[in-house]
CSV table of C-alpha atoms in Angstrom, one decimal:
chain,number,residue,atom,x,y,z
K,1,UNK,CA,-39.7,4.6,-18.2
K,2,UNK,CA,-40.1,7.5,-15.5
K,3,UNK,CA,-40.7,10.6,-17.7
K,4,UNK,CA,-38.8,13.3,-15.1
K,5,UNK,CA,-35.5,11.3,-15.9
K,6,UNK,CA,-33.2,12.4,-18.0
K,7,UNK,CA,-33.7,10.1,-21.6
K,8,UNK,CA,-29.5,9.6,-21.5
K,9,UNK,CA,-29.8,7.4,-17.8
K,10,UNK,CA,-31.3,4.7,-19.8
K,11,UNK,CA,-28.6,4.9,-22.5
K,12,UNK,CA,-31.0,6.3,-25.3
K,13,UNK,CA,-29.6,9.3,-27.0
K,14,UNK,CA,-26.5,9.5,-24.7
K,15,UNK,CA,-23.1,10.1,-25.7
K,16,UNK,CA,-21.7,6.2,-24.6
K,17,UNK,CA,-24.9,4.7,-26.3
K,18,UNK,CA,-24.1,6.9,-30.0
K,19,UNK,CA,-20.5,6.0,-29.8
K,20,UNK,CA,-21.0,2.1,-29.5
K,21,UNK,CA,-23.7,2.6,-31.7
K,22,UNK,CA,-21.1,4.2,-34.2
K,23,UNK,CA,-18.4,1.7,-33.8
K,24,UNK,CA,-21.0,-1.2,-34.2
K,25,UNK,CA,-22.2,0.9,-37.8
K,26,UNK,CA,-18.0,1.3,-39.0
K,27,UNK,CA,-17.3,-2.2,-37.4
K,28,UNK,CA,-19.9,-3.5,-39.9
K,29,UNK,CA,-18.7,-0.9,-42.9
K,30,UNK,CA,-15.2,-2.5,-42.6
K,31,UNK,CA,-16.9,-5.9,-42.9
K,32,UNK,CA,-18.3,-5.5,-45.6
K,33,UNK,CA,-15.7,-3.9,-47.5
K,34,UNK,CA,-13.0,-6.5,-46.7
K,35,UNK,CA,-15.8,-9.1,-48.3
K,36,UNK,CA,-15.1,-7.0,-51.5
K,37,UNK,CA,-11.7,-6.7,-51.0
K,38,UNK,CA,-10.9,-9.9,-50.2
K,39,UNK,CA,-10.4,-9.7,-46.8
K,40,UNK,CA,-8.5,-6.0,-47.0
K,41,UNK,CA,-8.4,-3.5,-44.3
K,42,UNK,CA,-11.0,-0.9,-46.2
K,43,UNK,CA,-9.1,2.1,-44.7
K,44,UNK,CA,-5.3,0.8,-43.9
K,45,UNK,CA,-5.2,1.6,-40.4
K,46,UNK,CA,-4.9,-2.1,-39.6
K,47,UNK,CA,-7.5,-1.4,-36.5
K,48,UNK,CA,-9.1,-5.3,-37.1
K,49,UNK,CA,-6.1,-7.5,-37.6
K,50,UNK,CA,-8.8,-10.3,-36.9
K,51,UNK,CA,-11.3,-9.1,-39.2
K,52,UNK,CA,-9.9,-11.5,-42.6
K,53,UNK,CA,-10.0,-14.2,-39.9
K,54,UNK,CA,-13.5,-13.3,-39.2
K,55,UNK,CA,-14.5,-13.0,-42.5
K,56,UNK,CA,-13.0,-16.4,-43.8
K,57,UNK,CA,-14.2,-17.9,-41.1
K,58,UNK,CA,-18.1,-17.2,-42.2
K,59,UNK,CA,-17.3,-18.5,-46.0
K,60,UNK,CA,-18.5,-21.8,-47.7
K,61,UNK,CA,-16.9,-24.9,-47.6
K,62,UNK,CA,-16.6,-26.1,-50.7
K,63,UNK,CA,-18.3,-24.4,-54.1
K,64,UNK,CA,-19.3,-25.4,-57.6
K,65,UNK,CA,-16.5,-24.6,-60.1
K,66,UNK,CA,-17.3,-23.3,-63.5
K,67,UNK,CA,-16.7,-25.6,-66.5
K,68,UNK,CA,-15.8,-23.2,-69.3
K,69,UNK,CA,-17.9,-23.5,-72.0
K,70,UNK,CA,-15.5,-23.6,-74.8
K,71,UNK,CA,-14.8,-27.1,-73.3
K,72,UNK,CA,-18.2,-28.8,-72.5
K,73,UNK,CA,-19.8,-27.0,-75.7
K,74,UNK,CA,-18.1,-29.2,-78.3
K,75,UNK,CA,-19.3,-32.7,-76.4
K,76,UNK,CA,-22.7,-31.1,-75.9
K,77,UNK,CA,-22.6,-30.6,-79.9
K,78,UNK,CA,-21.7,-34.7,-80.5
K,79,UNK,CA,-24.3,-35.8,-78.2
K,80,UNK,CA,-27.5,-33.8,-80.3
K,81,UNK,CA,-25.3,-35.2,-83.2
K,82,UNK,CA,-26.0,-39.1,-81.8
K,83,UNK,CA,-29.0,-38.1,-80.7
K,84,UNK,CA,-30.2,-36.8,-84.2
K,85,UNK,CA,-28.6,-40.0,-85.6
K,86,UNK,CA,-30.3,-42.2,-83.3
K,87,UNK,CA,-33.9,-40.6,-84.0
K,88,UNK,CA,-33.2,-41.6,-87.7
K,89,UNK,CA,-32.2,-44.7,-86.9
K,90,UNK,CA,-35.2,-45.8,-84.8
K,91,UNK,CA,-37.3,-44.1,-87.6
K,92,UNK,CA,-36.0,-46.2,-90.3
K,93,UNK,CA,-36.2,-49.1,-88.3
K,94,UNK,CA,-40.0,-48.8,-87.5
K,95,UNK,CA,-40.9,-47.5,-91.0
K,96,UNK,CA,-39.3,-50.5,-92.7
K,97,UNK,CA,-40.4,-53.9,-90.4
K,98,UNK,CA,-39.5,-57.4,-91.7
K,99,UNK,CA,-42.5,-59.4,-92.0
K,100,UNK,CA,-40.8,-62.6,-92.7
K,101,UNK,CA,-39.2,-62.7,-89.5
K,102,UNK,CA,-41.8,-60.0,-87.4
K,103,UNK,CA,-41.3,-61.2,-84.0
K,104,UNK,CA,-37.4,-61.3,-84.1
K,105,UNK,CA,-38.1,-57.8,-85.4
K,106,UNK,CA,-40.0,-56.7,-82.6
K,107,UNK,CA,-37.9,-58.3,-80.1
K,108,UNK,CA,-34.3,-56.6,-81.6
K,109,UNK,CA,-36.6,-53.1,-81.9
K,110,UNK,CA,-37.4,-52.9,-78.4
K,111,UNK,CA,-34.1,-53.9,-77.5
K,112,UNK,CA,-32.5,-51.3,-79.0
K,113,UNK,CA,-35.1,-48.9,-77.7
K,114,UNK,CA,-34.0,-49.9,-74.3
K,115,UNK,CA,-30.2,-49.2,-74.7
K,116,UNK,CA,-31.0,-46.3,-76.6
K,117,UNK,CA,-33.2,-44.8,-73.4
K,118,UNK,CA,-30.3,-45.7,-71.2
K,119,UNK,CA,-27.9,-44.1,-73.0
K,120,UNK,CA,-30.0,-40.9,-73.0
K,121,UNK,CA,-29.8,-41.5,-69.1
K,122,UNK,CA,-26.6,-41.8,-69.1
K,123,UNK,CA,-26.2,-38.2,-70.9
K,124,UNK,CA,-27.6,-36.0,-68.6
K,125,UNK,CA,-25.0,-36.0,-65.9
K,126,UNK,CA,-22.4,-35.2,-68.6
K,127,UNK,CA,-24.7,-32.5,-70.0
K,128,UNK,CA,-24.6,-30.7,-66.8
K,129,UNK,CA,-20.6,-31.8,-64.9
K,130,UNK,CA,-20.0,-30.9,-62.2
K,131,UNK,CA,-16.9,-30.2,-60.4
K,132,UNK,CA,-16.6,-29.4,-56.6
K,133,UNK,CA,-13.5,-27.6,-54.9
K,134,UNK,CA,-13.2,-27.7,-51.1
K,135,UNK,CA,-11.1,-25.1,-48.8
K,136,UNK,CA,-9.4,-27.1,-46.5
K,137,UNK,CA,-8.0,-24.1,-44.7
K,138,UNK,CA,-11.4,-22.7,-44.0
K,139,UNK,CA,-12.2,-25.9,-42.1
K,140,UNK,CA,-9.2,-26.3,-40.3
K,141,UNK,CA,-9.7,-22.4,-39.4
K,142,UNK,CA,-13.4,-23.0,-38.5
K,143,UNK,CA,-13.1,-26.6,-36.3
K,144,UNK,CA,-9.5,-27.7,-36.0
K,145,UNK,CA,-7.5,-24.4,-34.7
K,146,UNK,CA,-3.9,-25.2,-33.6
K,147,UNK,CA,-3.5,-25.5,-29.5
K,148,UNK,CA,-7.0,-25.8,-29.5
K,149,UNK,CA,-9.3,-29.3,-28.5
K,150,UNK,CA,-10.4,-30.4,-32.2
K,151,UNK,CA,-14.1,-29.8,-33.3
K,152,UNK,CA,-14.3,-32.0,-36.1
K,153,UNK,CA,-16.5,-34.8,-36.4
K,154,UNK,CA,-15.5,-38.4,-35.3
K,155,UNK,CA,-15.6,-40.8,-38.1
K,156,UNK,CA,-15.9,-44.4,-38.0
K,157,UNK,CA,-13.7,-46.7,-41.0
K,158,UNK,CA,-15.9,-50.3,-42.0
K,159,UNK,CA,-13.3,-52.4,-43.7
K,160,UNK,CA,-14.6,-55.7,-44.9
K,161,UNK,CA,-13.4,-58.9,-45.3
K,162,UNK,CA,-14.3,-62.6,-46.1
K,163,UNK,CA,-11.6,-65.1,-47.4
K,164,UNK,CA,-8.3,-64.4,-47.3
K,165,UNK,CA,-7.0,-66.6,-49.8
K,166,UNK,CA,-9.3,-64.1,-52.9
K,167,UNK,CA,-8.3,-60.9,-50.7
K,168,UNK,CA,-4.8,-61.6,-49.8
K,169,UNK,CA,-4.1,-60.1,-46.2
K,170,UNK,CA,-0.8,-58.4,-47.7
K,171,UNK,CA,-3.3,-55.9,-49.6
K,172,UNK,CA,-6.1,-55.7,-46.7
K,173,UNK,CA,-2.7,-54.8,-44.8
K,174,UNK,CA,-2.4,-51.7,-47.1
K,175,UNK,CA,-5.5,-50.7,-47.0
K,176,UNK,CA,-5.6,-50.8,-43.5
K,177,UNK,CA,-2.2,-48.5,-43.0
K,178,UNK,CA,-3.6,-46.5,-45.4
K,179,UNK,CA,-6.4,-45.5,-42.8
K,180,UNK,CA,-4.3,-45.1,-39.8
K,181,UNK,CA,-2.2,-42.9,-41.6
K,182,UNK,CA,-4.7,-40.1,-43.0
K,183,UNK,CA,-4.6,-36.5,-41.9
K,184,UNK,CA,-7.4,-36.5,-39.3
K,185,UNK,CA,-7.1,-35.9,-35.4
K,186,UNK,CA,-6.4,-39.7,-33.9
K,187,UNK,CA,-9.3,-39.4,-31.6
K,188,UNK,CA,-12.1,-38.7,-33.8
K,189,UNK,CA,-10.5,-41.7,-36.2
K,190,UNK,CA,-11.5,-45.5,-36.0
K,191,UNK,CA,-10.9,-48.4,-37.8
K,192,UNK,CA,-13.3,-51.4,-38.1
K,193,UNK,CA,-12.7,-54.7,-39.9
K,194,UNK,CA,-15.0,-57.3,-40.4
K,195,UNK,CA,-13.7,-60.9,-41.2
K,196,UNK,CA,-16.9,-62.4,-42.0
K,197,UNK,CA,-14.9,-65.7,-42.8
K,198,UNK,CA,-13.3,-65.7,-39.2
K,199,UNK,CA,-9.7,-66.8,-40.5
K,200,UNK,CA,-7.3,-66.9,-37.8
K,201,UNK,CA,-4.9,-65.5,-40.8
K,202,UNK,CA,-7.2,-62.7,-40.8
K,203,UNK,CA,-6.8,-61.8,-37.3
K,204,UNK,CA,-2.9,-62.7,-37.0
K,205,UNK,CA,-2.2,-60.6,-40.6
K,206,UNK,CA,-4.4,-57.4,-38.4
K,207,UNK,CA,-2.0,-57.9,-35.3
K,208,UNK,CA,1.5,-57.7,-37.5
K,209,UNK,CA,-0.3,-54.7,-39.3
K,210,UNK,CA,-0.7,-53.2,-35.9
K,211,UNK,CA,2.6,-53.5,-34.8
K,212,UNK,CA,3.7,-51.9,-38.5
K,213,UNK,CA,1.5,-49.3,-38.0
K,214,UNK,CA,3.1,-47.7,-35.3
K,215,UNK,CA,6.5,-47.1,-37.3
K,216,UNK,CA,4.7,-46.7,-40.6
K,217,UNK,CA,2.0,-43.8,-39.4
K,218,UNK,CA,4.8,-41.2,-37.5
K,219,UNK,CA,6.8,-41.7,-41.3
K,220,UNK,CA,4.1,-40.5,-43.0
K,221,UNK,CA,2.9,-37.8,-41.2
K,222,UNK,CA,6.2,-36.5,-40.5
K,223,UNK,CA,7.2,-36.6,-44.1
K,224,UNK,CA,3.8,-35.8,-45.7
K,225,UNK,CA,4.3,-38.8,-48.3
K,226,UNK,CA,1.6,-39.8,-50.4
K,227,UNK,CA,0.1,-42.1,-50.8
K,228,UNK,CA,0.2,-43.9,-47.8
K,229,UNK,CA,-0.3,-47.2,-48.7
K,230,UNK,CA,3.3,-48.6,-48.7
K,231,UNK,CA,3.1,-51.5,-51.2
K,232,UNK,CA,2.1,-48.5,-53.8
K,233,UNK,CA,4.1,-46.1,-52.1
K,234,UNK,CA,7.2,-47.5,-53.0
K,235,UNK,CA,6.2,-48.7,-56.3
K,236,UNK,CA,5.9,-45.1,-57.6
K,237,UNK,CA,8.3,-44.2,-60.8
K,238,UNK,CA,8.7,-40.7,-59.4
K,239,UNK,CA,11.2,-38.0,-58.7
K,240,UNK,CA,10.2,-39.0,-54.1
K,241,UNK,CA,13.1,-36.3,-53.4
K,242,UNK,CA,10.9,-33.5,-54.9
K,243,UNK,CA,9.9,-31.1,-52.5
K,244,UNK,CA,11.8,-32.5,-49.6
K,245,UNK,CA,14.0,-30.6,-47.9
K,246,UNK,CA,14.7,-32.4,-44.8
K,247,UNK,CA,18.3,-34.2,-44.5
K,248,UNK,CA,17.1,-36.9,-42.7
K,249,UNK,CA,14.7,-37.9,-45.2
K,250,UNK,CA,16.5,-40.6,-47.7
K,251,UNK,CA,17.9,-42.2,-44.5
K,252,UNK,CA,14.4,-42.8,-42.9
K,253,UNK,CA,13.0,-43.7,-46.3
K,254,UNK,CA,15.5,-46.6,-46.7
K,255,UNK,CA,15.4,-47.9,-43.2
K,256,UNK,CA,11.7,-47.6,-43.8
K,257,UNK,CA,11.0,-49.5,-47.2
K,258,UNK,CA,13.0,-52.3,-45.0
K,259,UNK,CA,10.7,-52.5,-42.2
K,260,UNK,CA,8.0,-52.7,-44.9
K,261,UNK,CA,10.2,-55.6,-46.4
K,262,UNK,CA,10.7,-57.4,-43.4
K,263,UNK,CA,6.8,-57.0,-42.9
K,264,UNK,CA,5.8,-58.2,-45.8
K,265,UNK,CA,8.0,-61.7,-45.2
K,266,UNK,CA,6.0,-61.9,-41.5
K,267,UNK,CA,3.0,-61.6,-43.9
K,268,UNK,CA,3.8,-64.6,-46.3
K,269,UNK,CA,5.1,-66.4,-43.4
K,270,UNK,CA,1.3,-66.2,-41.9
K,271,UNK,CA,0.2,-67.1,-45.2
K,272,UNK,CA,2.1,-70.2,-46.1
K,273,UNK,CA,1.8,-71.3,-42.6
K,274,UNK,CA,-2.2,-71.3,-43.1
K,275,UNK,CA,-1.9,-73.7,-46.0
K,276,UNK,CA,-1.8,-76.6,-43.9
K,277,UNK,CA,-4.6,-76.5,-41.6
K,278,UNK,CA,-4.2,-78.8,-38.5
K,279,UNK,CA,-6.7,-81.8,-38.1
K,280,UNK,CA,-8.0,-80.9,-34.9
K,281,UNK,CA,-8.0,-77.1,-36.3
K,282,UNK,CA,-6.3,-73.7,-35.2
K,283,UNK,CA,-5.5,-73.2,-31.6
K,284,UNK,CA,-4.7,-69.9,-30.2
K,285,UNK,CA,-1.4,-68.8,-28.1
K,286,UNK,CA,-2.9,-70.1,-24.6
K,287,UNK,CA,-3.3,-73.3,-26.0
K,288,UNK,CA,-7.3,-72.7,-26.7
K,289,UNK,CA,-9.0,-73.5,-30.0
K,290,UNK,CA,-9.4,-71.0,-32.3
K,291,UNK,CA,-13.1,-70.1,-32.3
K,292,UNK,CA,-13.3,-69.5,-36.3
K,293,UNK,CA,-12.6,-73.4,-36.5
K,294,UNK,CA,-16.4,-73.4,-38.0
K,295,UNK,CA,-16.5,-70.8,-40.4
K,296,UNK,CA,-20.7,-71.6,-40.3
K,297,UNK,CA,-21.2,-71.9,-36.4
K,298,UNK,CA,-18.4,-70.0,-34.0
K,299,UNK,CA,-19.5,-67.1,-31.7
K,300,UNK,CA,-18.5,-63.4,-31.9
K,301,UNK,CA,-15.2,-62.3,-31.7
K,302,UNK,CA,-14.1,-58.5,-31.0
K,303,UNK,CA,-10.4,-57.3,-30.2
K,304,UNK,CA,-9.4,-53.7,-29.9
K,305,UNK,CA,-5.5,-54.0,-31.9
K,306,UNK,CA,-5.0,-50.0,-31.4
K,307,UNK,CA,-6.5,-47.2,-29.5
K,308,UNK,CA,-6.6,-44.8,-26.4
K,309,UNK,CA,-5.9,-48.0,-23.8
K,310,UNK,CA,-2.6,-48.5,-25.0
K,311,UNK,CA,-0.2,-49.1,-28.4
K,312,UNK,CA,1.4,-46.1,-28.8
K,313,UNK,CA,3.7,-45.0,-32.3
K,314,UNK,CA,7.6,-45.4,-32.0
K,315,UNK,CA,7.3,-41.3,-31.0
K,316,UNK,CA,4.8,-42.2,-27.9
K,317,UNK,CA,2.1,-40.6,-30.0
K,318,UNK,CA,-1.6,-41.9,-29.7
K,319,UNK,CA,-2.8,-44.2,-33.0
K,320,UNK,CA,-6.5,-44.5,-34.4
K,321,UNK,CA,-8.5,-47.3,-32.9
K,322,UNK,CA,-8.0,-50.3,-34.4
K,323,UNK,CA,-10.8,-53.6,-34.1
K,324,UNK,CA,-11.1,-56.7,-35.4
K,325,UNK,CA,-14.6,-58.0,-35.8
K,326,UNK,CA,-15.8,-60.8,-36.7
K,327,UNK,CA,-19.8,-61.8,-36.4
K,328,UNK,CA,-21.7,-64.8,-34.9
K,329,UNK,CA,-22.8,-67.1,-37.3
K,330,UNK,CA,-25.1,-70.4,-36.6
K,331,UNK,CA,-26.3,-72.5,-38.9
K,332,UNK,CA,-29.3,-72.5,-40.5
K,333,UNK,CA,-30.1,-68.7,-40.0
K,334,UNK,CA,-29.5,-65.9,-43.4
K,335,UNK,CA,-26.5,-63.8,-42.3
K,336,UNK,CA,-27.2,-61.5,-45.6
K,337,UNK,CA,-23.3,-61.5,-46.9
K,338,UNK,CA,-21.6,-58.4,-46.6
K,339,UNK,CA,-25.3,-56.2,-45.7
K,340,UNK,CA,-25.1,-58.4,-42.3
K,341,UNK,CA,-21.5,-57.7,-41.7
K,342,UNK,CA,-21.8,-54.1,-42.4
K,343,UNK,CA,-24.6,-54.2,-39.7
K,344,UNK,CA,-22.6,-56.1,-37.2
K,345,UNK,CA,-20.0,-53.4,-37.7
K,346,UNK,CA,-22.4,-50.2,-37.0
K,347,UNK,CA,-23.7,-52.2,-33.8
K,348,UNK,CA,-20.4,-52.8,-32.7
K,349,UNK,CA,-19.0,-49.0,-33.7
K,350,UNK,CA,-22.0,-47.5,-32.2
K,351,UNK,CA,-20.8,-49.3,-28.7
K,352,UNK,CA,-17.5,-48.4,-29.2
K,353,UNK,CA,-17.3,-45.0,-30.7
K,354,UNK,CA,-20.6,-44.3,-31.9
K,355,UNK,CA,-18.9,-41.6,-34.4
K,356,UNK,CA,-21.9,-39.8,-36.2
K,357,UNK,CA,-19.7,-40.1,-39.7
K,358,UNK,CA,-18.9,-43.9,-41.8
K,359,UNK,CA,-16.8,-44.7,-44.4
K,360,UNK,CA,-17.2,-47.6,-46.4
K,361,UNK,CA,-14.3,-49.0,-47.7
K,362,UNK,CA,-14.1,-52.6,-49.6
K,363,UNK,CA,-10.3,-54.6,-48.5
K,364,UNK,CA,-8.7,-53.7,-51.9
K,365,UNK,CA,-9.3,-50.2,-51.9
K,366,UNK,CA,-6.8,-47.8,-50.2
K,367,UNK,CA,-7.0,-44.3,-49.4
K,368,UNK,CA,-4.7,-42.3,-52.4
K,369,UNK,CA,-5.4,-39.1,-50.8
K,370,UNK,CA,-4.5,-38.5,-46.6
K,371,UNK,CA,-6.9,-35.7,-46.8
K,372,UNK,CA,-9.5,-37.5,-47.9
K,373,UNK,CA,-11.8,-37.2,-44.7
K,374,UNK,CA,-11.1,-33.8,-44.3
K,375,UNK,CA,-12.1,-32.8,-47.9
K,376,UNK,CA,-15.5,-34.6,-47.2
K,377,UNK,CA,-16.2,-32.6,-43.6
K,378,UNK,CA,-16.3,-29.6,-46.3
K,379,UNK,CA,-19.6,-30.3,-47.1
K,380,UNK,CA,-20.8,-32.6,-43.8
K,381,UNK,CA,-19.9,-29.7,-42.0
K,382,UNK,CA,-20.5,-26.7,-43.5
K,383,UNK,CA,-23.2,-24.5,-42.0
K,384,UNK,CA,-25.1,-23.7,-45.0
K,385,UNK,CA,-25.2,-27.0,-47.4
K,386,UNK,CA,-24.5,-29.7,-44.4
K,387,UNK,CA,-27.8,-30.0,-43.7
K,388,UNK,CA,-28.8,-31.2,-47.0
K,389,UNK,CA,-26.0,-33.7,-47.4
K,390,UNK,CA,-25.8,-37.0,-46.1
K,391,UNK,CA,-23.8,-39.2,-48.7
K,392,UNK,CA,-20.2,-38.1,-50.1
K,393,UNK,CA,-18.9,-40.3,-53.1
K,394,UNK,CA,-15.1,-40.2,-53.4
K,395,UNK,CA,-14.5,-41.3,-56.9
K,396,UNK,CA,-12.5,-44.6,-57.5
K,397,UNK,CA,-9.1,-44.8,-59.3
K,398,UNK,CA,-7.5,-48.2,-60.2
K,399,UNK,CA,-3.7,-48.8,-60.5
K,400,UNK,CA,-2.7,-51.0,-63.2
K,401,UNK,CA,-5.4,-50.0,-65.2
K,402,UNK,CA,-4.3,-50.0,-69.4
K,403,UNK,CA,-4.3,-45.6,-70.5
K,404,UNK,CA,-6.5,-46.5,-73.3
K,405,UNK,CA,-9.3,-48.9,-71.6
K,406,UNK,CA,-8.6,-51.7,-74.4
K,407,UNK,CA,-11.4,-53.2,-72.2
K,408,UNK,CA,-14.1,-50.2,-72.4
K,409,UNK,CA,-13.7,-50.1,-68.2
K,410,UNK,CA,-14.4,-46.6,-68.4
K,411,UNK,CA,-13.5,-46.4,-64.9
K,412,UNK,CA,-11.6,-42.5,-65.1
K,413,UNK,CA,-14.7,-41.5,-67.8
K,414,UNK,CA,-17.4,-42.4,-65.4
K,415,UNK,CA,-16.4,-40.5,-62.2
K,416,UNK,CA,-14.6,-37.5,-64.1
K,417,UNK,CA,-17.7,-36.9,-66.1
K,418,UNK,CA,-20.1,-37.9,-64.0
């Protein structure tokens, strides 16, 4: 700094340098007011129409939601009540042994000491609940802006598979359009199946689900039906006009609960026709055999059903990737069940589309919520608790399922207390 020059040519203490200087300082004022009132313009003069954007932009996620206590108070009360009741138990039972019989004693003691500790296990998760709420808008704001490329992260689908005569291909079917279906960008979607049994039904039930698929996926999305599963879709006893307000609606509904109709006959067809399995085996279109003919010793088999090569929707939209896998096997080496088809399926997803996200998904288990990938990019993406997450557990709901567990499944009790 030459000490003859005037301090103001180098910008310190001039007029320009005080005026951004004061318009950094009020820019920063209005920010943090609008925090506290909820995103409001602090003064009213409407200056930062942007600055709500900016501001939700910079907010969590997803956040813990209070569990009033009035409501987890009164179970926290019963379990010290079983827990008091327990300790007088197991105090009676040690004070008073049965000599005749001391060794049956000891043995039904300690067995009851067991369940009691794993019950107490099983109590601190519904001591302390918890209940997460995402903000879908605040992700789609932060990595999925309209007219703009998509920043969300890719994920990769692992469907698995073994014998299609215990998982009929009917319900892998479902679960399969269920996938396709879900709100998420097509490109950053992919679905893998693994037919670790290497049934040509397998493979022929994924190529009519394709061609399904690509009327089935523009319905949904157009509509915003849920779920989007068909078989359950179109089981539901519910009001399906509610909230619907375009004409055309009840007409595509119909005309599409026939396609699924007609589909489901191509379906049977495949599976009555594999009944009767050919002496010299399954031979393929071309007139090759079928190389799943040895379920124990056959080579690996990949086909690409869907994706950005080609099979486009009924609107000439792009679908999610869509392919079949189905392992090598030779005899006399371990394939490790469903662990080794689950590897086969990263290897061959990390080829393909190497997405940095998977989701796990067994044949008989369809997505009930379209959102569902979005709602866990809340936390895999979010600046300030992503880095410490690497494992989201949707919780399972099961159809059919008796309301008052007559066979102690406890399946809503485990994953809504826990």
């Amino acid at each position: 700094m030459d000490p003859s020059k005037d301090i103001g040519s180098y910008g310190y203490g001039s007029v320009a340098w005080k005026e951004r200087m004061e318009s950094w300082k009020q820019k920063q004022e209005r920010l943090h007011q609008a925090r506290n009132d909820g995103g409001k313009d602090w003064n009213g003069d409407g200056d930062d129409a942007d600055l709500p954007l900016m501001d939700e932009a910079r907010q969590p996620l997803s956040r813990k939601v209070p569990i009033p206590s009035s409501l987890i108070n009164p179970y926290r009360m019963i379990i010290v009540i079983r827990l008091v009741i327990v300790c007088l138990f197991f105090h009676y039972r040690v004070m008073h042994p049965v000599h005749d019989a001391f060794v049956l004693w000891l043995i039904s003691v300690i067995c009851e000491i067991w369940f009691a500790m794993s019950w107490i296990l099983d109590q601190f998760p519904k001591w302390f609940p918890i209940e997460r709420e995402t903000y879908l808008d605040r992700l789609t704001l932060r990595f999925d802006k309209e007219g703009q490329p998509s920043q969300l992260a890719p994920v990769d689908f692992f469907v698995s598979t073994v014998d299609p005569a215990k998982e009929p291909p009917l319900v892998t079917a479902n679960t399969i359009l269920s996938i396709l279906a879900v709100d998420y960008p097509v490109d950053k979607l992919s679905c893998y199946v693994s037919d670790d049994g290497a049934a040509m039904l397998t493979f022929e039930g994924l190529s009519e689900t394709s061609e399904f698929a690509k009327k089935w996926v523009p319905f949904c999305k157009k509509y915003s039906i849920e779920p989007r599963a068909p078989e359950w879709y179109f089981q539901q006893k519910i009001d399906y006009l509610k909230d619907k307000v375009v004409p055309n609606f009840v007409r595509d509904r119909r005309a599409m609960k026939r396609e699924y109709e007609e589909f489901k006959i191509r379906i049977n067809a495949l599976v009555a026709k594999a009944q009767k399995v050919p002496e010299e085996g399954w031979t393929m279109q071309d007139g090759t055999p079928w190389p799943g003919n040895n379920v124990r010793d056959h080579p690996g088999m990949i086909q690409v059903f869907l994706g950005q090569s080609g099979g486009l929707d009924v609107e000439g939209n792009e679908l999610p990737r869509l392919v079949y896998v189905s392992r090598e096997k030779r005899p006399g080496y371990n394939h490790h069940k469903k662990a080794g088809a689950m590897n086969a399926l990263v290897r061959v997803s990390a080829v393909l589309t190497n997405a940095p996200y998977m989701l796990n998904l067994d044949c008989d288990h369809y997505v009930n919520n379209s959102k569902a990938v979005k709602e866990a990019m809340c936390f895999m993406m979010d600046p300030l608790v992503g880095k410490k997450v690497c494992y989201v557990q949707f919780p399972q709901r099961f159809d059919s399922i008796d309301r008052h567990d007559r066979y102690a499944n406890k399946n809503v009790v485990f994953f809504d207390i826990n």
